[in-house]
Structures are given as C-alpha cells and as structure tokens.
Tab-separated table of C-alpha atoms in Angstrom:
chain	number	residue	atom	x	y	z
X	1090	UNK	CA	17.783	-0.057	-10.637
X	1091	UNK	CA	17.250	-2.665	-8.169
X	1092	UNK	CA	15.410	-2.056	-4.781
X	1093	UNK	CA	15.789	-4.534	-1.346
X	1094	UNK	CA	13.613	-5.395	1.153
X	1095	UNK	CA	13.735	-7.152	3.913
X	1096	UNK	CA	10.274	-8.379	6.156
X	1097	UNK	CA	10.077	-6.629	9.201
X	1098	UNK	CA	7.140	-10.025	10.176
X	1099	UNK	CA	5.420	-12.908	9.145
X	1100	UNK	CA	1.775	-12.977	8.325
X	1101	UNK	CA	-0.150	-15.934	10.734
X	1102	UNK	CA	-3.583	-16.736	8.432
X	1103	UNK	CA	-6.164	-19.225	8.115
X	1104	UNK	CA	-5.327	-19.253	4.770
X	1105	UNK	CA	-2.839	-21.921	2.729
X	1106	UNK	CA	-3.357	-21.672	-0.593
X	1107	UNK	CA	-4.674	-18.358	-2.759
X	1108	UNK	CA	-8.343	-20.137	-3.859
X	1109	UNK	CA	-9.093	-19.727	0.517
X	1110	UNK	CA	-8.678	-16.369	0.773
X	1111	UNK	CA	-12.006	-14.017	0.857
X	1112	UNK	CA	-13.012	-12.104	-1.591
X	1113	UNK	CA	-16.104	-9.992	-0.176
X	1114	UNK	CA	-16.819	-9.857	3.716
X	1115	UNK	CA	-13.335	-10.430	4.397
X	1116	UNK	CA	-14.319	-8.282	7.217
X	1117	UNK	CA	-16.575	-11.054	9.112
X	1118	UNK	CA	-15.391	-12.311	12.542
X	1119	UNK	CA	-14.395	-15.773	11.729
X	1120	UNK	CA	-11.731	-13.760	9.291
X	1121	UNK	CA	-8.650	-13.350	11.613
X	1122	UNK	CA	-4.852	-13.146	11.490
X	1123	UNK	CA	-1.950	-12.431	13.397
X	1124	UNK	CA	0.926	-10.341	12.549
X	1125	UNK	CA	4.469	-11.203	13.798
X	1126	UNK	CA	6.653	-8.434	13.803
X	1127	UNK	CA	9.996	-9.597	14.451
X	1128	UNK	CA	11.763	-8.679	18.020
X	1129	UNK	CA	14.015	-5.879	16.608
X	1130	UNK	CA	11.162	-3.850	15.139
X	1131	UNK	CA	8.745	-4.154	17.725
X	1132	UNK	CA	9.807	-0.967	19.564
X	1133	UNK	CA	8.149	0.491	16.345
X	1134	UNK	CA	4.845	-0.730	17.269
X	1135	UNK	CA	4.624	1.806	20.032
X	1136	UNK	CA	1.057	3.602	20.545
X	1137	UNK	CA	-0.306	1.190	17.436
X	1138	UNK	CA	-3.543	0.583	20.050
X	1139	UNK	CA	-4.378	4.750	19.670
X	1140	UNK	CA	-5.636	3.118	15.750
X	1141	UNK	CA	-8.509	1.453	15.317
X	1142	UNK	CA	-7.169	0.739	11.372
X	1143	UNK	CA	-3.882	-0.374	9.848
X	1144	UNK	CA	-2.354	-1.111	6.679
X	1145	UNK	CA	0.003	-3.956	6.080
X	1146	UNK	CA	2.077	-3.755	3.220
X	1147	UNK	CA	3.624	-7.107	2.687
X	1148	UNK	CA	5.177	-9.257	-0.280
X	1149	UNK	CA	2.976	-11.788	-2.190
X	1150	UNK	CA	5.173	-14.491	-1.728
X	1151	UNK	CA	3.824	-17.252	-3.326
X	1152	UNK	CA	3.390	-15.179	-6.868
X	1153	UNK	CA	5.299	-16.745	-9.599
X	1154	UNK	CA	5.380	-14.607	-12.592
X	1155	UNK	CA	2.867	-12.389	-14.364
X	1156	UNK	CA	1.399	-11.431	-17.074
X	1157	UNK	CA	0.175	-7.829	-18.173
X	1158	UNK	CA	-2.910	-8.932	-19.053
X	1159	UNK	CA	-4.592	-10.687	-16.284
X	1160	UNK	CA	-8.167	-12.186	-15.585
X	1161	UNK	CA	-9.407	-10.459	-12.248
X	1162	UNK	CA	-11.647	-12.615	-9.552
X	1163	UNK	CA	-15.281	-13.924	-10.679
X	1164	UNK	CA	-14.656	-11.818	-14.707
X	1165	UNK	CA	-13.366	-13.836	-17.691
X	1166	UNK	CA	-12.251	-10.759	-19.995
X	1167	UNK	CA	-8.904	-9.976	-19.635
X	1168	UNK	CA	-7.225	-6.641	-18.217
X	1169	UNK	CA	-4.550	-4.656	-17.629
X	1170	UNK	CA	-2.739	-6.216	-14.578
X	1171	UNK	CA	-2.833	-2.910	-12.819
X	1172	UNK	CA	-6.401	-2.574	-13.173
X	1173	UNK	CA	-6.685	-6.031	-10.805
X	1174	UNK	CA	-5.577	-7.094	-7.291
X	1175	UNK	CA	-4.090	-10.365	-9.110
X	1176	UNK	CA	-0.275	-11.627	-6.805
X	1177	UNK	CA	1.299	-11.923	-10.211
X	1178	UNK	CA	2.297	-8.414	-10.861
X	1179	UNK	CA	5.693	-7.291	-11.654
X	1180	UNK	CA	6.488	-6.350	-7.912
X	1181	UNK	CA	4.410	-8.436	-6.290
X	1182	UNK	CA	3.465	-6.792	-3.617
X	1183	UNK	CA	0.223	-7.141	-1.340
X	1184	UNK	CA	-2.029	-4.003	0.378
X	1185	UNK	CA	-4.933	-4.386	3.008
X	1186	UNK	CA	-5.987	-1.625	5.210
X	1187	UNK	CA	-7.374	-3.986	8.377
X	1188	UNK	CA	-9.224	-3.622	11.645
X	1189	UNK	CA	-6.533	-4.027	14.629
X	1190	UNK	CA	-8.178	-6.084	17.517
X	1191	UNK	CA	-5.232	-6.690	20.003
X	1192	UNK	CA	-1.527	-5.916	20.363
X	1193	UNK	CA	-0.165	-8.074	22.604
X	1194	UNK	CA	3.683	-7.461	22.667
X	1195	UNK	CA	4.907	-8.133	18.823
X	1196	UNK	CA	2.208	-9.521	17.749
X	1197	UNK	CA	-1.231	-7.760	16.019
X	1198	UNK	CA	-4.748	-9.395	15.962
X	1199	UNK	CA	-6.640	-7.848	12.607
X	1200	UNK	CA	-9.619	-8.816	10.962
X	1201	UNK	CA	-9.889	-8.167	7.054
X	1202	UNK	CA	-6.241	-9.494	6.163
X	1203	UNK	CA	-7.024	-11.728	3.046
X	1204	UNK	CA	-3.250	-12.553	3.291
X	1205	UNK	CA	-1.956	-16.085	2.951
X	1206	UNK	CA	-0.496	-17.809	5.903
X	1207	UNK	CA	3.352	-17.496	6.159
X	1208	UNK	CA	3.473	-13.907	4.436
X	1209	UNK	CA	6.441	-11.880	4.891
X	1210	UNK	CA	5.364	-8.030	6.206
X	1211	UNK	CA	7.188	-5.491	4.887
X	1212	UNK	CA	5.915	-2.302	6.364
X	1213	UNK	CA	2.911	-1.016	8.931
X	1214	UNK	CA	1.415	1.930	8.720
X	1215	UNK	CA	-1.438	3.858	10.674
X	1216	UNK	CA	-4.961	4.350	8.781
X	1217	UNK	CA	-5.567	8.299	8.347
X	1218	UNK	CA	-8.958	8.281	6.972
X	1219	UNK	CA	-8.457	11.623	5.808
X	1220	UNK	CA	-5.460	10.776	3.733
X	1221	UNK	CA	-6.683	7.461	2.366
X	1222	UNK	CA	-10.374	7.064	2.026
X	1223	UNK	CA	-9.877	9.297	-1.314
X	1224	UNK	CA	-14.081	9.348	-1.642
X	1225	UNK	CA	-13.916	11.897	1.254
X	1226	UNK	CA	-11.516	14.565	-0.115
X	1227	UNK	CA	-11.744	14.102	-3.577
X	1228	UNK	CA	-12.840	17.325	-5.788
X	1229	UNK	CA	-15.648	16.255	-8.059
O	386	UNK	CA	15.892	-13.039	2.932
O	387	UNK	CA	16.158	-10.076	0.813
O	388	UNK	CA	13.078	-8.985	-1.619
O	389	UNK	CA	13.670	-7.511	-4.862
O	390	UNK	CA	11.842	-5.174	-6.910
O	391	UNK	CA	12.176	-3.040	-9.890
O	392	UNK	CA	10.737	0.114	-10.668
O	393	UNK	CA	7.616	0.044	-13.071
O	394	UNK	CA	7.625	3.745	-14.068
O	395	UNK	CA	8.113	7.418	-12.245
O	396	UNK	CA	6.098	10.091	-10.560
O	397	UNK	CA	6.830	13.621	-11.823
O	398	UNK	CA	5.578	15.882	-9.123
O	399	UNK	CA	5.785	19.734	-8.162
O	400	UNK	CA	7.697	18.522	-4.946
O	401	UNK	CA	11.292	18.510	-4.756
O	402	UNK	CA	11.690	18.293	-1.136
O	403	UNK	CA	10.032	16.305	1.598
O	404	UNK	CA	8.824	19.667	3.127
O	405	UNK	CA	6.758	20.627	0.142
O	406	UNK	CA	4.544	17.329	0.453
O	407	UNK	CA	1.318	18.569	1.617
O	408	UNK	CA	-0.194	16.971	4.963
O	409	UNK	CA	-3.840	17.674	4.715
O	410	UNK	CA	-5.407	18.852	1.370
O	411	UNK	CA	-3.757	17.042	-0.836
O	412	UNK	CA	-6.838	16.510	-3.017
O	413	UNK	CA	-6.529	20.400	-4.341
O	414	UNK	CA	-6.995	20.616	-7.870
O	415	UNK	CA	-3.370	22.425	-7.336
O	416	UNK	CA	-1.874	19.065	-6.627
O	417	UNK	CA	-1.469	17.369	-9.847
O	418	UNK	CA	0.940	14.628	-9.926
O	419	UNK	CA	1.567	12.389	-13.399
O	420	UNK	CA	2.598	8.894	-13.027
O	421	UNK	CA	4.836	7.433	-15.944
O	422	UNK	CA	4.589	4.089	-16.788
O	423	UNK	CA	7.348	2.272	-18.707
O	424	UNK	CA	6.847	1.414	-21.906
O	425	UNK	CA	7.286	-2.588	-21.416
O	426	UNK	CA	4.559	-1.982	-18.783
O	427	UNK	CA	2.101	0.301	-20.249
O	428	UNK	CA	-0.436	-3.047	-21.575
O	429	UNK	CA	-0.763	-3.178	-17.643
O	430	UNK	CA	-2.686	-0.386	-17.341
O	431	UNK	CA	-5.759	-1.392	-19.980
O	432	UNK	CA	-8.734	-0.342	-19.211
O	433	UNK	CA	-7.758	1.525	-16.071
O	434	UNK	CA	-9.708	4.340	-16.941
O	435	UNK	CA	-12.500	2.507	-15.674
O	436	UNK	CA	-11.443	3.183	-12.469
O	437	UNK	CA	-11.971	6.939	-10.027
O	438	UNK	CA	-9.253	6.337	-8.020
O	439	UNK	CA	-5.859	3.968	-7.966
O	440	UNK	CA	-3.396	3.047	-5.662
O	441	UNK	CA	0.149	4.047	-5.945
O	442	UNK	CA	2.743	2.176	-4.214
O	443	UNK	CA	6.204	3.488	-4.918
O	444	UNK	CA	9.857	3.867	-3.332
O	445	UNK	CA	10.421	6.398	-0.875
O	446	UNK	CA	13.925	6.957	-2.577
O	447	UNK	CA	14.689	9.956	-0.404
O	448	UNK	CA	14.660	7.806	2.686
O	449	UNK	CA	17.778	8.094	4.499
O	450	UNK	CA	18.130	5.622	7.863
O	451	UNK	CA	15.366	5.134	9.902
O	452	UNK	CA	15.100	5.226	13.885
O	453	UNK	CA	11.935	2.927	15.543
O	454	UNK	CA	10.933	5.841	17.659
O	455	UNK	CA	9.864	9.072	15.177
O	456	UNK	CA	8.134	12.460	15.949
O	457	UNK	CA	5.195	12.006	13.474
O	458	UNK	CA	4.685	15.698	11.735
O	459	UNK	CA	3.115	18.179	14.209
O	460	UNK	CA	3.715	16.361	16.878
O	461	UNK	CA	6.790	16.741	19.737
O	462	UNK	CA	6.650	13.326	21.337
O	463	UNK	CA	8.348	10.146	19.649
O	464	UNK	CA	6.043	7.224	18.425
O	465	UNK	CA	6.769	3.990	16.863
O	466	UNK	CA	7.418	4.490	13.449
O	467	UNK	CA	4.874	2.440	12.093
O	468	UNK	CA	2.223	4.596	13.679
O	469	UNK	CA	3.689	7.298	11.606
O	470	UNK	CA	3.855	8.119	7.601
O	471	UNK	CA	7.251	9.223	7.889
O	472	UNK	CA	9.409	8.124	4.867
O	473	UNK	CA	12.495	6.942	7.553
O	474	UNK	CA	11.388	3.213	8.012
O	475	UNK	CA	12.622	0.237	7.820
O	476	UNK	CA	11.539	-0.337	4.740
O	477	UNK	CA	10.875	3.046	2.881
O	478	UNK	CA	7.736	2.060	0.789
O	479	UNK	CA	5.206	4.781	0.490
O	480	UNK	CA	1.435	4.264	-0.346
O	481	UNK	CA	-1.433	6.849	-1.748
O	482	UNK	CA	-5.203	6.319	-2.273
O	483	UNK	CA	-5.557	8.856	-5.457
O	484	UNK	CA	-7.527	10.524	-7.882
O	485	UNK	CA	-7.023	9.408	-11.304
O	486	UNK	CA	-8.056	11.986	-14.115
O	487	UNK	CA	-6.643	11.319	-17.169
O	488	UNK	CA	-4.458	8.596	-18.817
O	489	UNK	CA	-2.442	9.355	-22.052
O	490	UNK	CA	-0.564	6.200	-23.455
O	491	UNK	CA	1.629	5.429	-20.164
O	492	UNK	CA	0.824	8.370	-18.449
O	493	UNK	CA	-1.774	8.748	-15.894
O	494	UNK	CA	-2.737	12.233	-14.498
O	495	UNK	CA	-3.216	12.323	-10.805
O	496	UNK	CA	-4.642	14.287	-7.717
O	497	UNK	CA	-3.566	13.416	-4.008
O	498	UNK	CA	-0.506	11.938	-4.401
O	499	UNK	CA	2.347	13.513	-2.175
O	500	UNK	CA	5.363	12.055	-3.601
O	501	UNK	CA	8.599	13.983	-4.314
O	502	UNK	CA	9.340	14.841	-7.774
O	503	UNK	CA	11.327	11.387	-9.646
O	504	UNK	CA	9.718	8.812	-7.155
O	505	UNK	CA	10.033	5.645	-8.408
O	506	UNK	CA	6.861	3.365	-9.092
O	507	UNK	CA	6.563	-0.142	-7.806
O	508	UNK	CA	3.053	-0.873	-8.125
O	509	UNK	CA	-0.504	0.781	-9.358
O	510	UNK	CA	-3.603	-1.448	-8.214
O	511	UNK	CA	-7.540	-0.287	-8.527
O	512	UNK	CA	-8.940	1.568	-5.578
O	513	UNK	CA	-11.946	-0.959	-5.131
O	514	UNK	CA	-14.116	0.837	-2.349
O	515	UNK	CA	-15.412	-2.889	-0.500
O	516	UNK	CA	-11.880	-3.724	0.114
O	517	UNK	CA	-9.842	-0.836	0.973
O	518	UNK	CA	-12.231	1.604	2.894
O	519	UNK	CA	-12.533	-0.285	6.322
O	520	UNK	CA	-15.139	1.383	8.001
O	521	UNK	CA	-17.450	0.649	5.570
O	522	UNK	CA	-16.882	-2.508	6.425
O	523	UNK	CA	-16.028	-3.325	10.116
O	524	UNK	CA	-17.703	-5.433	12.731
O	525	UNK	CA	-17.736	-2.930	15.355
C-alpha cells in the first residue's frame, strides 16, 4: 500500500541545515517562520486568526534514510526511532504545534517552527487544547 | 511533487464509522485503541515505554474528496478546512496526542485516540511536553 501527498506550502525558516534548528526555547522571539500556503488552498485558511495555536504537519524533506535504532539530540545510547523526533524515520514526516502571529493573505507568521527552510507543508490544523495537550484529560 | 509513504502498522479501534469517533472525552478509560506495529518495524519502538504519552500520525483512509470551506462538527457555518479536524482535506493525515498504557511486542495499548477501526499508521513519535504543549511555552 502506497499513500501520496502532495504540499499544500512551503516552509520560509531561518534555518538551512538540521544542526541550526532549536532544540529548547524554540519558542523565543528571534525564532520565526513563514508559511506559504499555495494560492489554491488559501481559501482554506479562512478564520485561522480565531487560533492563537496551530499545527503544521509537513514532510522532512531533507531526511535520507533511517535506521530503527536512532541516537536522539544531546543522548549517546541508542533507541527505538519512534521513541525520538530524529527526520530519518520511515515516513519522514515532521509535527510542531506553533504560536500564529499574523496571517496576511497566504501566508502565516509562527513562532516555535523548528522546521528547515524550504519545507514542503502538508496539512494545517487548528490547536484544540482539549484534544491535544493529553496532560489535561488524561485518567491517571 | 508527489510524497510517498507507507504504512508502519494499524490501529484496531471500537469505531467503524466516522460518527462513532468521540469529540470531547476521548480520554475515557472506555476508549481503548491498540496500535499494531509491523513486524520489520517493531525495533522502532525500544524503549518507548519510557514514555506517558505518544503521538500517532496515521492515514485518514476514509477520507473521501475534500472541499476548502467545511462545517467543523457542531457548528452550521463553513470555515476553512484547516481550521477544522475534519478528515476531508487536502491531504487526509490525522494526528492524536495519546495515552500510552501498555506495549506487548508490536502492540501498544492506547487511550484518546479517535481513529476508525483499520487506520493505517504512518508515524509514532514521543509526546515530549517542552515541545508540543505551546502554552507552556509562548511569549505572550
């Protein structure tokens, strides 16, 4: 079985090469990006400004292979892949729930996108924090 | 361009229709989900027990067309899509912050996931609170 995508936007970051991108405080002002979503989808970005949070769900583009067993950020043990946010995973395939500053037309101002620069989007979707801040619903 | 994934494993849920998802509450200890991961995967998930909660990112198989104005649920007036969850978007990828309770070879037990019954599984990262919980972190 064989699944296609196609971006919906282009990711406009600071960042060129994976070693740039924050790790901790990704959050801080100097820490912007723009999101391009492409003419034909932008009717889809209607009443984005009612959130103050998105997610962007876009496609780690620059990943070139994996391995199951994967050294995470700043830890020299090796673990299961799925158990770190490493780009070479079988899908690779990149999540960050973000602040939205601006909307301006097709294109979104966030903070907190540790994307690389040139990033194709694949999908936008509000923040619920009821739905996905799982530490506030979760039975103990 | 045109992305291509394959599916890493399968959700087996009680939900066999998009109705049946639950909106709110999903967290009930009623709403156990288990996530199987393929064999040639399953090294992936080492050590992910060390982990409360996961994220699932998976194939919104059931998707059927999408329109860029959509009447999010229990609501009458039409929003762009990517202010909604619904499953009709351009590109049907579906996300959940969950509970993880148990993990049995390739099979990890889940609360809060509101997929339909023989979802397809694209990717399982860690839930890592710093990264994915915004507000926690936000320059307001």
């Amino acid at each position: 079985m064989e699944i296609k995508f196609k971006p919906i936007g282009i990711i406009h970051s600071p960042y060129q090469r994976m070693e740039e991108t924050p790790r901790q405080g990704s959050f801080s002002p100097e820490n912007y990006s723009s999101i391009e979503i492409f003419p034909q989808y932008e009717k889809g970005l209607n009443d984005i400004k009612n959130f103050s949070h998105i997610i962007v769900i876009y496609f780690l583009h620059r990943s070139k292979g994996y391995s199951l067993l994967s050294k995470p950020q700043r830890h020299n043990e090796l673990r299961g892949v799925f158990t770190t946010r490493s780009p070479h995973r079988p899908n690779p395939i990149g999540f960050s729930a973000v602040k939205l500053l601006e909307k301006k037309k097709g294109i979104l101002t966030v903070s907190g996108l540790d994307a690389l620069d040139d990033t194709p989007v694949l999908d936008i979707k509000p923040y619920i924090t009821e739905k996905d801040s799982p530490f506030k619903n979760s039975v103990v």
